[in-house]
Amino acid sequence: HDLVQPFLSGIASHHAGLLPAWKGLVEQGFQAGLIKLVFATHTLAMGVNMPCKTTVISELEMKRGRVRGVLTYNDIMQLAGRAGRRG
């Protein structure tokens, strides 16, 4: 499978289109230090505590219902400042 080799190399993605069991495996692997790089949607950053050293925000807009809107200061702090993150 296309996701397995990167996972074994410490790289994974996390988004709503993945099976819940795979998302759980990515979360557990990251928390155990086996996954070093996770590409994720803002829903992961806002909803799951996965402490990391660095956060890259690739877009300054986020979908809000049917409308796209610019991220607010609080959105950015939530995305970049999840509990447990260093730096």
Backbone as a ProteinNet text record, in pm:
[ID]
protein_1_A
[PRIMARY]
HDLVQPFLSGIASHHAGLLPAWKGLVEQGFQAGLIKLVFATHTLAMGVNMPCKTTVISELEMKRGRVRGVLTYNDIMQLAGRAGRRG
[TERTIARY]
83.8	0	87.8	37.9	115.2	147.7	73.9	95.9	195.8	217.1	296.9	445.3	505.9	650.2	686.5	614.7	646.8	628.9	523.6	498.9	618.3	669.1	784.3	910.1	910.7	1022.6	1001.5	887.9	862.1	783.9	715.1	637.9	494.7	397.2	257.8	169.3	50.5	-49.8	-168.3	-248.3	-363.2	-473.6	-584	-696.6	-824.8	-936.5	-1067.4	-1091.6	-1019.1	-1039.6	-975.1	-902.6	-836	-925.5	-902.9	-977.3	-943.1	-1040.9	-1015.1	-900.8	-890.6	-783.6	-646.6	-635.8	-507.1	-473.6	-573.6	-550.1	-502.8	-564.8	-523.4	-380.2	-343	-206.6	-107.1	-142.3	-55.3	-40	-150.2	-145.2	-57.8	-77.6	0.8	149	175.9	313.8	384.3	311.1	368.5	395.9	299.5	316	426.2	451.3	558.3	694.2	697.1	822	865.4	778.6	811.9	785.8	690.9	657.9	716.3	800.2	868.2	805.6	730.3	672.1	529	433.8	293.1	238	184.4	111.9	-33.5	-92	-226.3	-311.3	-440.1	-533.4	-547.9	-611	-628.8	-714	-797.5	-880.4	-794.7	-685	-594.2	-528.9	-478.2	-407.5	-498.1	-625.9	-718.3	-782.9	-776.2	-852.2	-774.9	-647.8	-572.1	-443.6	-412	-289.2	-173.6	-99.3	18.2	134.7	197.1	303.3	414.1	450.3	557.3	642.9	758.9	851.2	817.8	768.6	746.3	612	543.9	418.2	432.2	395.8	396.3	251.2	210	74.2	85	29.7	47.9	-51.7	-162.7	-262.6	-311.2	-344.3	-397.8	-549.2	-609.5	-754.9	-801.4	-922.7	-979.8	-1127.8	-1177.6	-1319	-1402.1	-1502.3	-1595.7	-1736.2	-1781.1	-1908.6	-1890.7	-1967.8	-1956.8	-1863.3	-1814.7	-1734.3	-1590.7	-1495	-1355	-1327.3	-1258.1	-1226	-1081.3	-1029.2	-891.1	-881.6	-772.2	-750.2	-740.9	-804.8	-796.1	-670.6	-636	-524.4	-544.9	-665.9	-694.5	-680.6	-723.5	-706.1	-558.6	-476.5	-333.1	-270.6	-307.6	-254.6	-297.1	-419.2	-467.3	-389.4	-368.8	-296	-150.7	-87.1	55.7	84.1	-15.3	12	-57.4	-80.2	-144	-65.7	-134.3	-70.9	42	153.1	265.4	368.5	336.7	435.6	544	664.4	776.2	799	846.3	889.4	786.2
-119.1	0	124.6	232.7	356.7	423.8	394	459.2	385	258.6	174.6	210.2	221	248	381.3	491.6	615.9	601.5	530	508.4	439.2	336.4	263.9	350	456.5	550.8	668.8	669.6	775.1	892.6	873.9	980.8	931.9	1017.7	976.8	1097.3	1068.3	1173.3	1140.4	1241.7	1224.7	1318.5	1261.4	1343.5	1260.9	1326.6	1263	1148.6	1145.3	1040.6	907.4	901.4	777.4	695.9	567.1	480.7	516.9	513.2	546.3	464.7	337.5	253.8	304.4	347.6	399.2	531.1	618.7	746.3	720.9	624	589.2	538.4	459.1	407.7	521.7	618.5	735.1	813.3	836.3	910.4	838.6	708.1	630.7	627.4	611.7	610	742.7	853	984.9	1004.6	970	987.3	898.4	783.6	693.3	733.2	834	878.6	801.7	715.2	637.3	715.5	807.2	893.2	1030.8	1080.7	1208.6	1323.4	1291.6	1394.1	1354.7	1442.6	1416.7	1532.7	1500.2	1597	1585	1694.1	1685.3	1805.8	1786.7	1896.7	1973.4	2087.2	2168.1	2096.2	2000.7	1929.6	1848.4	1792.4	1719.7	1818	1925.6	2022.9	2081.5	2094.3	2153.8	2049.5	1922.3	1824.6	1717.8	1696.3	1587.7	1643.8	1601.7	1647.4	1559.2	1608.6	1538.9	1636.9	1646.1	1744.9	1734.6	1848.8	1851.3	1975.6	1977.2	2089.4	2201.6	2168	2267.4	2244.8	2353	2348	2436.3	2384.4	2462.5	2480.9	2604.5	2635.3	2673.4	2590.9	2610.9	2707.3	2731.9	2824.9	2913.6	3035	3126	3137	3045.1	3038.7	2901.4	2897.4	2772.8	2771.9	2656	2644.8	2652.2	2736.1	2752	2729.7	2605.7	2572	2574.7	2656.6	2666.7	2778.3	2856.2	2973.8	2954.9	3002.9	3004.1	3138.5	3135.6	3258.5	3260.3	3377.6	3394.4	3346	3277.2	3230.7	3350.2	3338.3	3442.7	3418.9	3515.3	3501.4	3377.5	3360	3244.8	3112.7	3109.1	2987.7	2952.3	3051.8	3028.2	2982.6	3044.6	3002.8	2860.1	2823.1	2686.8	2587.3	2621.5	2532.4	2515.7	2624.6	2621.8	2600.7	2612.1	2608.9	2500.4	2384.1	2274.3	2242.3	2201.5	2168.5	2068.6	2097.6	2004.7	2036.7	2125.3	2159.2	2247.8	2222.7	2306.1	2414.3	2530.7	2633.5	2723.2
0	0	0	-59.1	-73.6	59.4	165	293.6	382.5	354.1	443.7	440.8	322.7	315.8	380.8	350.7	422.5	573.7	614.9	758.4	822.5	758.2	811.4	813.5	731.6	728.5	822.5	895.7	992.5	938.3	824.4	761.4	742	776.6	761.4	731.8	684	665.7	755.4	782.8	872.4	825.5	777.9	731	737.2	713.9	729.2	631.1	520.1	421	455.5	564.2	604.9	697.9	699.8	792.1	935.8	1025.6	1166	1227.4	1192.4	1248.7	1204.1	1078.1	1029	1097.3	1112	1180.5	1323.3	1390.3	1526.3	1530	1430.6	1422.4	1403	1317.1	1295.4	1425.7	1496	1622.2	1724.5	1737.1	1833.3	1794.4	1665.2	1618.1	1643	1623.7	1648.1	1796.5	1879	2023.4	2078.8	2013.2	2057.4	1999.8	1913.4	1854.9	1731.3	1680	1560.9	1433	1437.1	1324	1354.5	1266.2	1288.4	1210.4	1104.6	1019.2	984.1	1015.5	984.8	902.2	785.8	704.9	745.9	793.2	848.9	810.6	818.4	798.4	929.4	922.2	1043.6	1146.9	1105.3	1203.6	1299.2	1250.5	1341.1	1436.3	1382.1	1465.5	1572.4	1542.4	1639.2	1730	1691.8	1767.1	1841.3	1809	1869.8	1929.7	2048.7	2113	2066.6	1966.9	1917.5	1926.7	2043.5	2064.8	1960.2	1902.6	1803.5	1824	1762	1775.3	1679	1560.3	1455.7	1388.9	1357.7	1284.1	1161.4	1045.2	922.4	881.4	867.7	822.4	675.5	587.6	444.1	382.3	449	398.6	511.9	479.9	581.1	571.1	495.9	486.5	532.7	583.6	631.6	595.1	558.7	524.7	652	647.4	760.3	705.3	713	650.3	499.6	430.7	284.6	239.9	334.1	302.2	351.3	270.6	314.7	379.7	491.3	561.9	605.2	625.8	671.8	816.7	847.2	984.1	1078.3	1191	1292.8	1377.3	1456.7	1550.1	1638	1689.5	1775.9	1701	1573.1	1492.8	1481.5	1450.3	1432.7	1564.3	1673.4	1803.5	1835.9	1800.3	1823.8	1736.9	1610	1519.5	1562	1601.2	1632.4	1780.2	1863.4	2005.7	2083.7	2022.4	2095.4	2221.3	2323.1	2451.7	2430	2491	2485.2	2379.7	2287.9	2185.4	2243	2202.2	2242.7	2138.5	2183.5	2090	2038.7
[MASK]
+++++++++++++++++++++++++++++++++++++++++++++++++++++++++++++++++++++++++++++++++++++++

